[in-house]
Amino acid sequence: MSVSDNCIESTHCNYMAQTLLPLKLVPPPLREGVLLRPDLQALLAEVRLHPLTVVTAPAGYGKTTLLAQWAQELGRTGAPVSWLTLDVGDRDPALFLAYLIRAFQMAFPTLGRDATRVLSSAASLERDWSLIAGALCGDLQRRVQSAAFLFLDDLHHVIDSAVIEQILGYLLRAAPPTLHIVVASRREVHIPPLSRLRAEGRLVEVRQADLHLTLEQARQLLTIQGVALSDEELTTLLARTEGWALSLQLAARALAELPAERRSAFVEALGGGSEQLISYLADEVLADLPADILEFLRLAALPPHFDADLLTAVLLRDDVPYLLRRVRALGLPLTPLDNQGERLRFHPLWRELLLRGIDEFVDNETLAAFHRRFGRQFEMRGELEEALEHYAHAGSIDNLERALLERAWPLLNSPRRDTVRRWIEQIPVERRDANPELLYMWGYSQIVSDPSRAAQTIEHAAELFRRSGAHARELRAYSDLAMLLFWQARPADFAAVCVRAVRAANLARDAWSRGAALTCVVAMLAIRGRLSAALRVARHAATHPLNPAWHWLLAMIVTSIHNQLGRPDDALAMVDEALQSNQIDGNDRMRQNLLRQRAMALYQIGQPAEAITLALDVHRYLLDYYHDGTAGVSAAQLALLLSLQGRFDESAFYIAQARAAFHDLGALAPLASLQVIELYNMLRCGQAARAAAAASAFVRRLDEVEGVAPDLRLRLLLAVVLGEAGEHRQALDLLRTTVQQMQHRGYRLFLASACLYGASLASVCGEGALRDAWLRIGWTIAAEDRSRFLPIMPVSALKDVAIAALRAGIAPDAVGRILPHHVGDEAVELLRDALNDPDPSVRTHAVRLLGEVGTAAAYPVLRLLLKDRNPAVRQAAEESLNRLVYRPPYPLRIRMLGAFTVWRGDHEIRDREWRSSKARQLLQLLLTERGRALPRERVVEALWPNMEIEAATNNLRVTINRLSKALEPDRPEGAPSAYLIQQGETYAFNTASDHHIDVVEFADAVAEGRRADQRGQRTAVIAAYRRAVQLYGGPYLPDNMYEDWTVVERERLALMFVESALRLGTLLLEEGAVHEAIGLAWRVVEIDQTQEEAYRLLMRAYAALGERSTALRLYARCVDVLQNELGIAPLPETTALYHTLRDLR
């Protein structure tokens, strides 16, 4: 493999490569001497209190400067600020969403991970945009608990995109009320919620008239240029320019070059529309510029942005820094893009005017040469799209093609992949189809949007690589082709590609190729049913370097084999290992397919409810990504899990989904598996005879429909259908061959189930020797693998073989682990006969088994057995009782302010672990009333107020169980909970347990601040209250805002925060920390807009900054709010402060 191949191998699957331009994500720095607009700065108070602010005006009115000033001021007060400058290229919805997510991540680094994964895998954003927007807004609702701000500058560039308009509308509707969005646009914005927000008075609008410069502001602008006009001349200038900042700036530059006696005539001559005015002013300014400066400006305007090094390299002159200093000194509209002022751009209108006449100064050949040089420089800087634009302007297809080949691979795994595809399609078709690398890139760019076309194109590219002897690249193309075919569930085509990949790997002969070849061998062995051999080869493959595609394929095949053989722990470990790869975890298609395997493994370890929850979630995503093989496989797996849990109607729905997908593919074996699931459903729904007849007919053609690699798990399920329908002998005969094949192929857990179910059937059929042999084999496997569950095992058969194992002394520990998952509390009754057995060893095994079962019903039985006449039995009973006492190895951490989140140690309890919103609510209720035991009636009334008492009590019992499992998933059944206290018919949270609650820590910090304040310890007061306001993440239990039992506690904590924030803000203002004081006061106003003391603190703080107009505007708002909300006037001290500030001069 060549050096370039190695580079591509290691980078072109680098998910979400750093392709987003960082300068678009920060506000442009404010120029030195920028004009401050107190009237507009004062509007920031309104911006803070409204969900949306829209600034609309033509170019040159200072929109960006205003937004940057607001963002800077908000940042000083500690508010999280996200910024995004948009341009024409962001009309691509994928790119827009990528930038939007990244903008939020600048303020909230962990936000948007799920949205990014979905974005990487969505096939059509016209259809799937709501998946990404929904994931993003869900994160925003969880994370943004206090005021945060999103600035979208130059929105007019993207608002014509129907998808982006829908995304913005969704964001405005679904974002939390704490998010304030500020947009600037040259054109009117018509996002759907805008009219409603305007009607509700929840919209701040800043229009062109609001941005007109005043007489005094125009005078300041002229003064900066050293121009003095009379009041009359200044009034005329303001009228002619309509207060347009850019035209005034250019007019000031032109006036500075005129003698004083000619200025009045110049002002009088101004007029016309905005475009005519700017053209006239620009011509006036350009006419007075030295020729060398003018030529320099026109060439510098060719790129969208520039710096001294770029211009030096392209223009081949050493005086660029000097020329840039002269340009700045001349006061021309040059905008810095970074804080150092090194990266620059011209105002868009000014750039347009400079470029308008460039043909008169530079011939076409020379201009093309400049574009090529700019392209090369941008390419070397990693700014590929700018480079491609310049190559396109130069008409240089050779450079365009070369740049794509050398630089574009990382972009193909980013939201810019469609942009790259469009650039590739600008290259003539005959050139593209003759270049295998370019053809490969073009096919790869369509993997998400058109996988069938992508497969055809990549296959063609691989063939061209083969003909040219580029076997490393051929192999790389096969990796993506194999992944596509695997997704599409096309096993024959997949196997054929694996064969070709092995041939290519043998010709390439390097470490990467060796790993790919071994992965293909694993796949071929698995397809042929040689599962144990496949696992042996997989261990060798894993020792070689693998690109993400081969790595994912290997993980999928190996986890599938582990699940098929019944090795769930190995399957879970493989899934976790694969998801450690950022490239795999970041690709949601890869991730969801691995999670589908995780769901099956969870079922096999005895967590069927969790498995179904995960499988449903995964299937929802996969159905959005696929409509072919993968969707069918996912639906079939879900149908099986639902059937095994008795959810037959739901199972039938997913069987129909899977059948439609498999029919389209002509996949006979998967269709046969669906028929087996249907037969099981028929059996469980009371149609045993019909199920048995159909199953008997189906058995006779098993080999015909299953092929060379049958899934023996479904044969076990078919045997269960026959056996439970009364066809014991036929079921036993089927199991004879199934067990033999399972042993040959290396099955474990399913072999244990098959042997134990077969042992139960053998007992019915009078085959004692077979029964004893299979009983020992099955329980021995369960003991060796420390199995916790026996899949597909009927409960009645399990009871039979469990008692038989106990009496025979076979693997009692394994019986104890497995029995609770299948029979629960019934285990105690099941073991009663064994506890009365005359043989002490049998009684001892039964006692130990009770300890393993761990149900509450075992306690009284075990206590009685402490008096057994046999010392071994007594010792076993004592050990079992001790084993039932459980202490969690982690503290419980609970957040209740701003959101409700619970962590077991470092593990956050997610929605699927709660299994019910009522489980969360029950914990919230007990925490709200912590320190008190609540009677059952109080709990039932709070959670199920309109339900009959009997039904509500049953619900409470189920909810207590779910809550306990969420908090203590490893606690033995029946052992007392460490966190929940249940005494009789009362319930409480155990305040003596190992836990941390933010509410308690917040209240402690407030109490500490009060004590320090009473002692006059100023430093301690500030430290304590700072900790308190940091802990206060938002309102108490915001998800239960309207529950009566949360109201008192929410108000109590909010008042404590208001007290702490205002006291801290006052002290900080006295210490000179003005912006921090402003931030605290605004947090109080967001909680309670009628809090006068907060307005007074804001007025004093803004006055201290010299922003008297903001302070006076805040007083007016305070008066309005108090009158509208409470019908009262401000307090005398508030009015007195207003008069003091008003009279300041």
PDB file of C-alpha atoms in Angstrom, residues 413-563:
ATOM      1  CA  ASN A 413     -17.923  11.467   6.010  1.00  0.00           C
ATOM      2  CA  SER A 414     -19.233  14.860   6.977  1.00  0.00           C
ATOM      3  CA  PRO A 415     -22.383  16.875   6.188  1.00  0.00           C
ATOM      4  CA  ARG A 416     -20.488  18.283   3.193  1.00  0.00           C
ATOM      5  CA  ARG A 417     -20.655  14.974   1.287  1.00  0.00           C
ATOM      6  CA  ASP A 418     -23.460  16.227  -0.971  1.00  0.00           C
ATOM      7  CA  THR A 419     -21.423  19.344  -1.709  1.00  0.00           C
ATOM      8  CA  VAL A 420     -18.466  17.173  -2.718  1.00  0.00           C
ATOM      9  CA  ARG A 421     -20.766  15.047  -4.885  1.00  0.00           C
ATOM     10  CA  ARG A 422     -21.953  18.167  -6.711  1.00  0.00           C
ATOM     11  CA  TRP A 423     -18.337  19.235  -7.320  1.00  0.00           C
ATOM     12  CA  ILE A 424     -17.477  15.773  -8.686  1.00  0.00           C
ATOM     13  CA  GLU A 425     -20.476  15.999 -11.005  1.00  0.00           C
ATOM     14  CA  GLN A 426     -19.027  19.208 -12.483  1.00  0.00           C
ATOM     15  CA  ILE A 427     -16.218  17.123 -13.953  1.00  0.00           C
ATOM     16  CA  PRO A 428     -17.109  15.757 -17.409  1.00  0.00           C
ATOM     17  CA  VAL A 429     -18.664  12.300 -17.195  1.00  0.00           C
ATOM     18  CA  GLU A 430     -16.086  10.669 -19.465  1.00  0.00           C
ATOM     19  CA  ARG A 431     -13.247  11.880 -17.203  1.00  0.00           C
ATOM     20  CA  ARG A 432     -15.035  10.797 -14.057  1.00  0.00           C
ATOM     21  CA  ASP A 433     -15.865   7.324 -15.361  1.00  0.00           C
ATOM     22  CA  ALA A 434     -12.300   6.762 -16.509  1.00  0.00           C
ATOM     23  CA  ASN A 435     -10.751   7.597 -13.136  1.00  0.00           C
ATOM     24  CA  PRO A 436     -11.398   4.804 -10.591  1.00  0.00           C
ATOM     25  CA  GLU A 437     -10.590   6.959  -7.552  1.00  0.00           C
ATOM     26  CA  LEU A 438     -12.921   9.729  -8.655  1.00  0.00           C
ATOM     27  CA  LEU A 439     -15.600   7.183  -9.531  1.00  0.00           C
ATOM     28  CA  TYR A 440     -15.144   5.549  -6.115  1.00  0.00           C
ATOM     29  CA  MET A 441     -15.542   8.933  -4.397  1.00  0.00           C
ATOM     30  CA  TRP A 442     -18.668   9.667  -6.402  1.00  0.00           C
ATOM     31  CA  GLY A 443     -20.174   6.312  -5.465  1.00  0.00           C
ATOM     32  CA  TYR A 444     -19.176   6.730  -1.817  1.00  0.00           C
ATOM     33  CA  SER A 445     -20.869  10.149  -1.706  1.00  0.00           C
ATOM     34  CA  GLN A 446     -24.176   8.373  -2.467  1.00  0.00           C
ATOM     35  CA  ILE A 447     -23.963   5.627   0.170  1.00  0.00           C
ATOM     36  CA  VAL A 448     -26.551   7.374   2.326  1.00  0.00           C
ATOM     37  CA  SER A 449     -28.802   8.943  -0.281  1.00  0.00           C
ATOM     38  CA  ASP A 450     -28.880   6.189  -2.949  1.00  0.00           C
ATOM     39  CA  PRO A 451     -27.251   2.964  -1.683  1.00  0.00           C
ATOM     40  CA  SER A 452     -28.150   0.881  -4.758  1.00  0.00           C
ATOM     41  CA  ARG A 453     -26.536   3.340  -7.140  1.00  0.00           C
ATOM     42  CA  ALA A 454     -23.604   3.664  -4.745  1.00  0.00           C
ATOM     43  CA  ALA A 455     -23.078  -0.116  -4.803  1.00  0.00           C
ATOM     44  CA  GLN A 456     -23.086  -0.233  -8.615  1.00  0.00           C
ATOM     45  CA  THR A 457     -20.660   2.688  -8.868  1.00  0.00           C
ATOM     46  CA  ILE A 458     -18.242   1.396  -6.226  1.00  0.00           C
ATOM     47  CA  GLU A 459     -18.271  -2.058  -7.843  1.00  0.00           C
ATOM     48  CA  HIS A 460     -17.349  -0.462 -11.184  1.00  0.00           C
ATOM     49  CA  ALA A 461     -14.571   1.517  -9.483  1.00  0.00           C
ATOM     50  CA  ALA A 462     -13.230  -1.655  -7.822  1.00  0.00           C
ATOM     51  CA  GLU A 463     -13.057  -3.349 -11.228  1.00  0.00           C
ATOM     52  CA  LEU A 464     -11.104  -0.392 -12.649  1.00  0.00           C
ATOM     53  CA  PHE A 465      -8.724  -0.574  -9.684  1.00  0.00           C
ATOM     54  CA  ARG A 466      -8.239  -4.293 -10.375  1.00  0.00           C
ATOM     55  CA  ARG A 467      -7.441  -3.704 -14.036  1.00  0.00           C
ATOM     56  CA  SER A 468      -4.893  -1.020 -13.149  1.00  0.00           C
ATOM     57  CA  GLY A 469      -3.224  -3.191 -10.487  1.00  0.00           C
ATOM     58  CA  ALA A 470      -4.178  -0.838  -7.608  1.00  0.00           C
ATOM     59  CA  HIS A 471      -5.137  -3.719  -5.356  1.00  0.00           C
ATOM     60  CA  ALA A 472      -5.009  -1.768  -2.079  1.00  0.00           C
ATOM     61  CA  ARG A 473      -7.569   0.687  -3.405  1.00  0.00           C
ATOM     62  CA  GLU A 474      -9.570  -2.196  -4.912  1.00  0.00           C
ATOM     63  CA  LEU A 475      -9.701  -3.765  -1.452  1.00  0.00           C
ATOM     64  CA  ARG A 476     -10.717  -0.474   0.122  1.00  0.00           C
ATOM     65  CA  ALA A 477     -13.593  -0.157  -2.338  1.00  0.00           C
ATOM     66  CA  TYR A 478     -14.671  -3.708  -1.542  1.00  0.00           C
ATOM     67  CA  SER A 479     -14.909  -2.821   2.162  1.00  0.00           C
ATOM     68  CA  ASP A 480     -17.538  -0.179   1.458  1.00  0.00           C
ATOM     69  CA  LEU A 481     -19.291  -2.371  -1.083  1.00  0.00           C
ATOM     70  CA  ALA A 482     -19.409  -5.264   1.402  1.00  0.00           C
ATOM     71  CA  MET A 483     -20.861  -2.973   4.054  1.00  0.00           C
ATOM     72  CA  LEU A 484     -23.562  -1.799   1.644  1.00  0.00           C
ATOM     73  CA  LEU A 485     -24.512  -5.334   0.654  1.00  0.00           C
ATOM     74  CA  PHE A 486     -24.558  -6.398   4.298  1.00  0.00           C
ATOM     75  CA  TRP A 487     -26.960  -3.535   5.060  1.00  0.00           C
ATOM     76  CA  GLN A 488     -29.157  -4.612   2.175  1.00  0.00           C
ATOM     77  CA  ALA A 489     -29.228  -8.253   3.378  1.00  0.00           C
ATOM     78  CA  ARG A 490     -27.932  -9.632   0.078  1.00  0.00           C
ATOM     79  CA  PRO A 491     -25.908 -12.635   1.338  1.00  0.00           C
ATOM     80  CA  ALA A 492     -25.039 -14.107  -2.062  1.00  0.00           C
ATOM     81  CA  ASP A 493     -23.685 -10.807  -3.408  1.00  0.00           C
ATOM     82  CA  PHE A 494     -21.971 -10.144  -0.075  1.00  0.00           C
ATOM     83  CA  ALA A 495     -20.217 -13.517  -0.218  1.00  0.00           C
ATOM     84  CA  ALA A 496     -19.094 -12.875  -3.794  1.00  0.00           C
ATOM     85  CA  VAL A 497     -17.562  -9.539  -2.820  1.00  0.00           C
ATOM     86  CA  CYS A 498     -15.784 -11.190   0.116  1.00  0.00           C
ATOM     87  CA  VAL A 499     -14.212 -13.707  -2.292  1.00  0.00           C
ATOM     88  CA  ARG A 500     -12.991 -10.887  -4.548  1.00  0.00           C
ATOM     89  CA  ALA A 501     -11.731  -8.947  -1.533  1.00  0.00           C
ATOM     90  CA  VAL A 502      -9.618 -11.913  -0.403  1.00  0.00           C
ATOM     91  CA  ARG A 503      -8.068 -12.120  -3.866  1.00  0.00           C
ATOM     92  CA  ALA A 504      -7.296  -8.389  -3.823  1.00  0.00           C
ATOM     93  CA  ALA A 505      -5.843  -8.642  -0.307  1.00  0.00           C
ATOM     94  CA  ASN A 506      -3.526 -11.457  -1.359  1.00  0.00           C
ATOM     95  CA  LEU A 507      -2.224  -9.241  -4.140  1.00  0.00           C
ATOM     96  CA  ALA A 508      -1.893  -6.140  -1.953  1.00  0.00           C
ATOM     97  CA  ARG A 509       0.043  -7.975   0.792  1.00  0.00           C
ATOM     98  CA  ASP A 510       0.282  -5.573   3.755  1.00  0.00           C
ATOM     99  CA  ALA A 511      -1.053  -5.394   7.332  1.00  0.00           C
ATOM    100  CA  TRP A 512      -4.271  -3.595   6.350  1.00  0.00           C
ATOM    101  CA  SER A 513      -4.930  -6.088   3.587  1.00  0.00           C
ATOM    102  CA  ARG A 514      -4.304  -9.034   5.861  1.00  0.00           C
ATOM    103  CA  GLY A 515      -6.935  -7.816   8.317  1.00  0.00           C
ATOM    104  CA  ALA A 516      -9.442  -7.260   5.514  1.00  0.00           C
ATOM    105  CA  ALA A 517      -8.793 -10.710   4.058  1.00  0.00           C
ATOM    106  CA  LEU A 518      -9.282 -12.399   7.411  1.00  0.00           C
ATOM    107  CA  THR A 519     -12.530 -10.465   7.938  1.00  0.00           C
ATOM    108  CA  CYS A 520     -13.788 -11.740   4.599  1.00  0.00           C
ATOM    109  CA  VAL A 521     -12.845 -15.297   5.558  1.00  0.00           C
ATOM    110  CA  VAL A 522     -14.834 -14.848   8.788  1.00  0.00           C
ATOM    111  CA  ALA A 523     -17.827 -13.729   6.738  1.00  0.00           C
ATOM    112  CA  MET A 524     -17.601 -16.651   4.328  1.00  0.00           C
ATOM    113  CA  LEU A 525     -17.268 -19.188   7.144  1.00  0.00           C
ATOM    114  CA  ALA A 526     -20.286 -17.676   8.890  1.00  0.00           C
ATOM    115  CA  ILE A 527     -22.350 -17.784   5.700  1.00  0.00           C
ATOM    116  CA  ARG A 528     -21.513 -21.491   5.354  1.00  0.00           C
ATOM    117  CA  GLY A 529     -22.503 -22.216   8.948  1.00  0.00           C
ATOM    118  CA  ARG A 530     -18.973 -22.873  10.250  1.00  0.00           C
ATOM    119  CA  LEU A 531     -19.483 -20.629  13.232  1.00  0.00           C
ATOM    120  CA  SER A 532     -16.748 -21.868  15.577  1.00  0.00           C
ATOM    121  CA  ALA A 533     -14.190 -21.680  12.791  1.00  0.00           C
ATOM    122  CA  ALA A 534     -15.362 -18.158  11.997  1.00  0.00           C
ATOM    123  CA  LEU A 535     -14.765 -17.093  15.599  1.00  0.00           C
ATOM    124  CA  ARG A 536     -11.249 -18.572  15.565  1.00  0.00           C
ATOM    125  CA  VAL A 537     -10.355 -16.631  12.418  1.00  0.00           C
ATOM    126  CA  ALA A 538     -12.007 -13.490  13.839  1.00  0.00           C
ATOM    127  CA  ARG A 539      -9.582 -13.515  16.753  1.00  0.00           C
ATOM    128  CA  HIS A 540      -6.698 -13.361  14.272  1.00  0.00           C
ATOM    129  CA  ALA A 541      -8.422 -10.647  12.193  1.00  0.00           C
ATOM    130  CA  ALA A 542      -8.793  -8.449  15.276  1.00  0.00           C
ATOM    131  CA  THR A 543      -4.995  -8.375  15.727  1.00  0.00           C
ATOM    132  CA  HIS A 544      -4.531  -6.601  12.387  1.00  0.00           C
ATOM    133  CA  PRO A 545      -5.328  -2.962  11.566  1.00  0.00           C
ATOM    134  CA  LEU A 546      -8.832  -2.574  10.145  1.00  0.00           C
ATOM    135  CA  ASN A 547     -10.503   0.420   8.579  1.00  0.00           C
ATOM    136  CA  PRO A 548     -13.877   1.324  10.146  1.00  0.00           C
ATOM    137  CA  ALA A 549     -15.906  -0.545   7.513  1.00  0.00           C
ATOM    138  CA  TRP A 550     -14.058  -3.847   8.013  1.00  0.00           C
ATOM    139  CA  HIS A 551     -13.984  -3.270  11.788  1.00  0.00           C
ATOM    140  CA  TRP A 552     -17.772  -2.804  11.838  1.00  0.00           C
ATOM    141  CA  LEU A 553     -18.393  -5.793   9.584  1.00  0.00           C
ATOM    142  CA  LEU A 554     -16.209  -7.984  11.775  1.00  0.00           C
ATOM    143  CA  ALA A 555     -18.028  -6.787  14.916  1.00  0.00           C
ATOM    144  CA  MET A 556     -21.455  -7.404  13.340  1.00  0.00           C
ATOM    145  CA  ILE A 557     -20.574 -10.900  12.165  1.00  0.00           C
ATOM    146  CA  VAL A 558     -18.954 -11.893  15.457  1.00  0.00           C
ATOM    147  CA  THR A 559     -21.785 -10.526  17.626  1.00  0.00           C
ATOM    148  CA  SER A 560     -24.307 -12.244  15.376  1.00  0.00           C
ATOM    149  CA  ILE A 561     -22.442 -15.543  15.808  1.00  0.00           C
ATOM    150  CA  HIS A 562     -22.215 -15.096  19.586  1.00  0.00           C
ATOM    151  CA  ASN A 563     -25.947 -14.423  19.742  1.00  0.00           C
TER     152      ASN A 563
END
